[in-house]
CSV table of C-alpha atoms and ligand atoms in Angstrom, one decimal:
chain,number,residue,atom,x,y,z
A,840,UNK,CA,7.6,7.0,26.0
A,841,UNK,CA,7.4,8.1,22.2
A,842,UNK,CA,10.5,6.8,21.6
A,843,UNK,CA,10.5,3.4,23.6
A,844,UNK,CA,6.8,2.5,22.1
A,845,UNK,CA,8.3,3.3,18.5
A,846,UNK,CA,11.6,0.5,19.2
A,847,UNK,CA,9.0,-1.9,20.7
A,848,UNK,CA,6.5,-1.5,17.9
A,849,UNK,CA,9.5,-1.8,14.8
A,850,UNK,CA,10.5,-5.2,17.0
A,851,UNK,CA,6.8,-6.7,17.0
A,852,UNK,CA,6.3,-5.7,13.7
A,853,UNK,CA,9.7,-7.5,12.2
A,854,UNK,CA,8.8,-10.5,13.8
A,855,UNK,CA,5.3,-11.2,12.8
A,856,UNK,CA,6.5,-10.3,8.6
A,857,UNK,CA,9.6,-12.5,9.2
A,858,UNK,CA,9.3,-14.4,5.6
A,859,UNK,CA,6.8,-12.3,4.3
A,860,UNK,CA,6.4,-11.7,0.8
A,861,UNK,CA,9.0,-9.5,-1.0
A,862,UNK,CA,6.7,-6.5,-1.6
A,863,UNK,CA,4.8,-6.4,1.7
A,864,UNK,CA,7.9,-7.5,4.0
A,865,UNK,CA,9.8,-5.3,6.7
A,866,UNK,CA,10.9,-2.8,4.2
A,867,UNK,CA,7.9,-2.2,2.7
A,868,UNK,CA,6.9,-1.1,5.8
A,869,UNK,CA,10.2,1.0,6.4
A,870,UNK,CA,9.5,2.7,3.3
A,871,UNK,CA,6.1,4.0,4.5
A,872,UNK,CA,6.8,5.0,7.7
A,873,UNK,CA,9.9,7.1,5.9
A,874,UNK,CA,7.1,8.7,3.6
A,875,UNK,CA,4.5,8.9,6.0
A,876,UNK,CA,7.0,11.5,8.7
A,877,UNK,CA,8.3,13.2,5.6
A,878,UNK,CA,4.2,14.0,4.5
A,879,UNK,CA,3.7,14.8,8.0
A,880,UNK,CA,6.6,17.7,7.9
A,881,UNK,CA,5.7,18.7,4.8
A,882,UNK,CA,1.7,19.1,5.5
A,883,UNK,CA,2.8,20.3,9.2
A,884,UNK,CA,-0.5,19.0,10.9
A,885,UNK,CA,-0.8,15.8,12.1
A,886,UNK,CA,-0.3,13.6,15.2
A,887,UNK,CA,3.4,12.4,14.7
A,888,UNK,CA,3.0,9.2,17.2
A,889,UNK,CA,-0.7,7.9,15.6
A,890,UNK,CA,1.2,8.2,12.1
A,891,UNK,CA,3.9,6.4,12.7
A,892,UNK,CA,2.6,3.8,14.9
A,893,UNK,CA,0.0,3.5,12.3
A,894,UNK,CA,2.4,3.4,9.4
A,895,UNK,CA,4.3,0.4,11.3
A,896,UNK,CA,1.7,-1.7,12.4
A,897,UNK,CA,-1.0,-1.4,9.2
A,898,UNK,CA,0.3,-4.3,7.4
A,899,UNK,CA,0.5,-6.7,10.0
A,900,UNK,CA,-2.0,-9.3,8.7
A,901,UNK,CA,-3.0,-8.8,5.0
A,902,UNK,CA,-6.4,-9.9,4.0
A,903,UNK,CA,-4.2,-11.4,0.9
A,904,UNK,CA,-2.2,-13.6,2.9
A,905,UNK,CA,-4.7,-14.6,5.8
A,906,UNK,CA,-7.2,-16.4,4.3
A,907,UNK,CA,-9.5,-13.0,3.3
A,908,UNK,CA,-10.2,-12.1,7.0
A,909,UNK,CA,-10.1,-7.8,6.9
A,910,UNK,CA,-10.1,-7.1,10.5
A,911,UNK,CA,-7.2,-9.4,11.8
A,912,UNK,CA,-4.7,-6.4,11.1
A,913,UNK,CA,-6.6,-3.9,13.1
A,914,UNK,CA,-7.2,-6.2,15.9
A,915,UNK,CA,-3.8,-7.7,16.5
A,916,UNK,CA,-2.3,-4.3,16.2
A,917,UNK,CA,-5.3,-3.0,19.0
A,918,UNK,CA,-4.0,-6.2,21.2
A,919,UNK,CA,-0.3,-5.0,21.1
A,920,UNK,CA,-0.6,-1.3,21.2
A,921,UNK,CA,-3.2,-1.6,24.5
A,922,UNK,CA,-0.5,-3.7,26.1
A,923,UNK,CA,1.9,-1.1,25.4
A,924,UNK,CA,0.1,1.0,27.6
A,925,UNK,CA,-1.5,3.4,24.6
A,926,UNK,CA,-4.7,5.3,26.0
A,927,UNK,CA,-8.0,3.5,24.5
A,928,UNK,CA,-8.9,6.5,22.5
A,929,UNK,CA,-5.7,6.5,20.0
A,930,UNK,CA,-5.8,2.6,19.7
A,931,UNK,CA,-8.7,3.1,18.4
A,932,UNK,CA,-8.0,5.9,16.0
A,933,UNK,CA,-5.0,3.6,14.5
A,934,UNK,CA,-7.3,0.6,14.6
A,935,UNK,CA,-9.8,2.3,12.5
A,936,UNK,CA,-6.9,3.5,9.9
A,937,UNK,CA,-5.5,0.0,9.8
A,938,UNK,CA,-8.9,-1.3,9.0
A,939,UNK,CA,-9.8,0.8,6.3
A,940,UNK,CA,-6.5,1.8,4.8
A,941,UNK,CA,-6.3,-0.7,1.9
A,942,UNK,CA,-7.1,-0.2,-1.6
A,943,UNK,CA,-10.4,-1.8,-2.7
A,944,UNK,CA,-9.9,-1.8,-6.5
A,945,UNK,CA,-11.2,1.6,-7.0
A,946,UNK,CA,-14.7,1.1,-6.1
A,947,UNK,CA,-16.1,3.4,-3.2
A,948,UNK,CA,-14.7,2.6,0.5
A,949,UNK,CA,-14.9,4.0,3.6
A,950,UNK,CA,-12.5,6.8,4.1
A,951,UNK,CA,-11.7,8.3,7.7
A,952,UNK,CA,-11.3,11.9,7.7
A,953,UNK,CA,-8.5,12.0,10.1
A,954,UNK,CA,-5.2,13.6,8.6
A,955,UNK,CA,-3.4,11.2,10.3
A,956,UNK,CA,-5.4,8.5,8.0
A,957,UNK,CA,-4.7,10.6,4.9
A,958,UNK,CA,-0.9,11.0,5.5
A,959,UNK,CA,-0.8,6.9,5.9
A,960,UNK,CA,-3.1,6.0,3.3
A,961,UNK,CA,-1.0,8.4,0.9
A,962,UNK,CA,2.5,7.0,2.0
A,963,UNK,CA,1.1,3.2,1.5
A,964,UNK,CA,-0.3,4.1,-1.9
A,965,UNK,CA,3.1,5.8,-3.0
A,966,UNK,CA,4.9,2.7,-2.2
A,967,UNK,CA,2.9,1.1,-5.0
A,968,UNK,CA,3.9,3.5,-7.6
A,969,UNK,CA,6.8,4.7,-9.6
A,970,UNK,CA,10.1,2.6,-9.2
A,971,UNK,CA,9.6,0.5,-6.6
A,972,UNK,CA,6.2,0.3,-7.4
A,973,UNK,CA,6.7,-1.7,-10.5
A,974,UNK,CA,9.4,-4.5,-8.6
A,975,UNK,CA,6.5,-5.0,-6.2
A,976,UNK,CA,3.8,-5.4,-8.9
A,977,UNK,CA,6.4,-8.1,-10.6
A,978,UNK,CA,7.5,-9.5,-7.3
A,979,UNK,CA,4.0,-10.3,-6.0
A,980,UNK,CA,3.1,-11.5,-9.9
A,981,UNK,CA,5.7,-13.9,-9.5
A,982,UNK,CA,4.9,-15.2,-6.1
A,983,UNK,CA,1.2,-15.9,-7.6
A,984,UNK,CA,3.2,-17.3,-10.4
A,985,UNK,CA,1.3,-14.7,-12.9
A,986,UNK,CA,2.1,-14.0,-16.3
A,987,UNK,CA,3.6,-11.1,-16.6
A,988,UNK,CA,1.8,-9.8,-19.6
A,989,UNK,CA,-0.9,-11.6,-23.1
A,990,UNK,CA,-1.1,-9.9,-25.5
A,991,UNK,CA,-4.3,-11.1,-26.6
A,992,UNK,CA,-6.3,-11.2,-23.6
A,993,UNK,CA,-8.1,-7.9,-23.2
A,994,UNK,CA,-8.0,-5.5,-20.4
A,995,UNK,CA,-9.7,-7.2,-17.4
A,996,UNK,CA,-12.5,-4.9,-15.7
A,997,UNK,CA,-14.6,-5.7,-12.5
A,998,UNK,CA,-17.9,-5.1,-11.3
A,999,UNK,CA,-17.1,-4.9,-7.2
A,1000,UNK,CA,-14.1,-5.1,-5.1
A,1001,UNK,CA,-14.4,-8.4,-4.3
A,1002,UNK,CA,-14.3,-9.5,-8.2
A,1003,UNK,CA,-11.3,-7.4,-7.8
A,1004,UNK,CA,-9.6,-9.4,-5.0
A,1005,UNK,CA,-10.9,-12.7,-6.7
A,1006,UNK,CA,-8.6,-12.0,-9.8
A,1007,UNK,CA,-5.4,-13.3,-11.1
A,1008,UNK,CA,-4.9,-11.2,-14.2
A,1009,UNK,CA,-1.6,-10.6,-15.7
A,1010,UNK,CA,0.4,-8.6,-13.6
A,1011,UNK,CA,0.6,-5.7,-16.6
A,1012,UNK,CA,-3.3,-5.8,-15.9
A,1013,UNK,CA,-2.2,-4.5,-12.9
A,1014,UNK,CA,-1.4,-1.0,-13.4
A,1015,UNK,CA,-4.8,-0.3,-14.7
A,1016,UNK,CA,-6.7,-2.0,-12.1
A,1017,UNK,CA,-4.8,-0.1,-9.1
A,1018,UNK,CA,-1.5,1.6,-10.0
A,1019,UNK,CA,-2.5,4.1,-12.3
A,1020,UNK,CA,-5.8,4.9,-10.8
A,1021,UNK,CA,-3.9,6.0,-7.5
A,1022,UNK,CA,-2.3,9.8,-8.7
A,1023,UNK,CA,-5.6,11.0,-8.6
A,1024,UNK,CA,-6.8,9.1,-5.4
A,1025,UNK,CA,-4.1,11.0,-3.3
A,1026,UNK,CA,-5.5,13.1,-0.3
A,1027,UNK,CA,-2.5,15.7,0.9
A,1028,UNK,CA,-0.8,18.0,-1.2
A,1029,UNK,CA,2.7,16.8,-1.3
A,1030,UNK,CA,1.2,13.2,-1.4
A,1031,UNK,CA,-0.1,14.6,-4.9
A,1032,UNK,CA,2.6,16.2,-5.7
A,1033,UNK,CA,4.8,13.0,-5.0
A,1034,UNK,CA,2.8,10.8,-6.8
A,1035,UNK,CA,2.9,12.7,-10.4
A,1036,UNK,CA,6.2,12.3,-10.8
A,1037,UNK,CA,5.8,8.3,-9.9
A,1038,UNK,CA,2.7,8.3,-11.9
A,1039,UNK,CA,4.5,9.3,-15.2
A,1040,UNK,CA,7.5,7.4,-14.6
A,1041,UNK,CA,4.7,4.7,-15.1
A,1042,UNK,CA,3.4,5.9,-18.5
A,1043,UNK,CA,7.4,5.6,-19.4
A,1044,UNK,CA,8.0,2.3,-18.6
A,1045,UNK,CA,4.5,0.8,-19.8
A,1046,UNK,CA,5.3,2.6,-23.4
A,1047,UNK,CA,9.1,1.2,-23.4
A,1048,UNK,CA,7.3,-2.0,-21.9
A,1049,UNK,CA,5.0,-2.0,-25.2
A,1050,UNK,CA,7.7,-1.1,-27.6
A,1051,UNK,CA,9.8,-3.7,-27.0
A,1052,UNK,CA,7.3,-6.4,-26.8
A,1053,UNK,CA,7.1,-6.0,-30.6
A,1054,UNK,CA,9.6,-3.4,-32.0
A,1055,UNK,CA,8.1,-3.9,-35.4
A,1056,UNK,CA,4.5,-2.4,-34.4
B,1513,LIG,P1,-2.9,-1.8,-0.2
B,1513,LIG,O1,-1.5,-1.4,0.0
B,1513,LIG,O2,-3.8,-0.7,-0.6
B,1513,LIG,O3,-3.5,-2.7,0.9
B,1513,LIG,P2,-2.3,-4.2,-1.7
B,1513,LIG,O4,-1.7,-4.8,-0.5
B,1513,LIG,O5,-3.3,-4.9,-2.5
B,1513,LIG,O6,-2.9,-2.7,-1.5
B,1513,LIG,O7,-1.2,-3.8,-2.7
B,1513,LIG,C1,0.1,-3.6,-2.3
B,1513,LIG,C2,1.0,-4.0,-3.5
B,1513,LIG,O8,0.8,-5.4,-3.7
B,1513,LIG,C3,0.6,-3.4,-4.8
B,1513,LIG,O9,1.0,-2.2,-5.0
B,1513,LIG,C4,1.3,-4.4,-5.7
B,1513,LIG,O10,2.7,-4.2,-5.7
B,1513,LIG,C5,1.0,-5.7,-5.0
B,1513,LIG,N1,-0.2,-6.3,-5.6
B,1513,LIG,C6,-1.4,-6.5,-5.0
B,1513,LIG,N2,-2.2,-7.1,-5.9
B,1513,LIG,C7,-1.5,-7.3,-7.1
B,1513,LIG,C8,-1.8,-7.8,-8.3
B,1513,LIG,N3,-3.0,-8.3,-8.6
B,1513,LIG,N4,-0.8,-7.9,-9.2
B,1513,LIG,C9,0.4,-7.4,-9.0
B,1513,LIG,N5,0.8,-6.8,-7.8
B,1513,LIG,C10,-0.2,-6.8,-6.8
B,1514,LIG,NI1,1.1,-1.4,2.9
């Protein structure tokens, strides 16, 4: 069964993100459910199937591309994995994660104290740091059409997560709304450990980034 639900579930999941945007398309998805079985061997605790089921299917409507509606992931992945025949009690575990997973621009949100939700949570968030990280922050920038960086305008701050949805800063504002905040926002070990390296590879690029704005400063 493991094995058949996993095909069926990477099949579903490619069809409803066919088109999707560059940073939250098919591979996106690949690349967490890579990360989230390597923090599972690694921590060595875990449910193996509710993580990677979970890793697949958490991204299957974005609140960000739907219109703001921040249950329609959770729900269509419920549907599918019930019809699959899952037993009621881990759709609703994976449900939950889904639901609950996504960052809210820093500002206190309801964590589930699962491991399996830790080890997901941690794989999505490392996906939006270091290297790849910093194509997605550009790519979705572009796709908003966003500047990429002004000078003059100060750092933008909000007072709640929904002024932090509402925004459409710069994408270097970026990095200090979400993608720097996230090293220390890590729950597992290695997913610590993984995301230091990422984070500072961050610090590089924004210095270089600064540099050669303005050599002369
Ligand atoms: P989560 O994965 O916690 O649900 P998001 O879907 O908001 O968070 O973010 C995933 C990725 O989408 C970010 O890491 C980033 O690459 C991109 N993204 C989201 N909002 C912005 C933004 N305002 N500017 C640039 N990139 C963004
Ligand atoms: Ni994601």
């Amino acid at each position: 069964m493991p094995d058949t639900i996993i095909q069926k579930t990477i099949l579903f999941v490619k069809e409803v993100l066919e088109g999707a945007e560059g940073g939250h398309d098919w591979y996106h998805i690949e690349r967490v459910w890579n990360t989230a079985r390597y923090i599972r061997e690694r921590e060595g605790t875990g449910d193996m199937l509710t993580i990677e089921l979970t890793a697949l299917l958490h991204d299957i409507s974005d609140a960000k591309f739907n219109g703001g509606d921040d249950e329609k992931g959770s729900e269509m992945a419920g549907d599918f994995l019930l019809k699959q025949g899952v037993d009621a009690e881990t759709v609703e575990h994976i449900s939950a994660i889904i639901k609950h997973v996504s960052y809210k621009g820093g500002f206190s949100q309801d964590q589930i104290s699962t491991i399996e939700f830790q080890i997901v949570q941690d794989a999505d968030r490392l996906d939006a740091i270091g290297a790849i990280g910093i194509a997605r922050a550009f790519n979705y920038g572009g796709f908003k059409n966003r500047p990429i960086h002004l000078p003059e305008k100060p750092l933008q701050e909000y007072d709640d997560s929904k002024a932090y949805h509402k925004s459409d800063a710069p994408t270097i504002n970026h990095f200090y709304e979400k993608l720097l905040k996230l090293k220390d926002l890590m729950n597992t070990a290695t997913g610590m450990q993984m995301a230091k390296e990422r984070h500072d590879y961050m610090l590089d690029f924004l210095d270089r980034f600064y540099n050669e704005w303005d050599p002369g400063k």
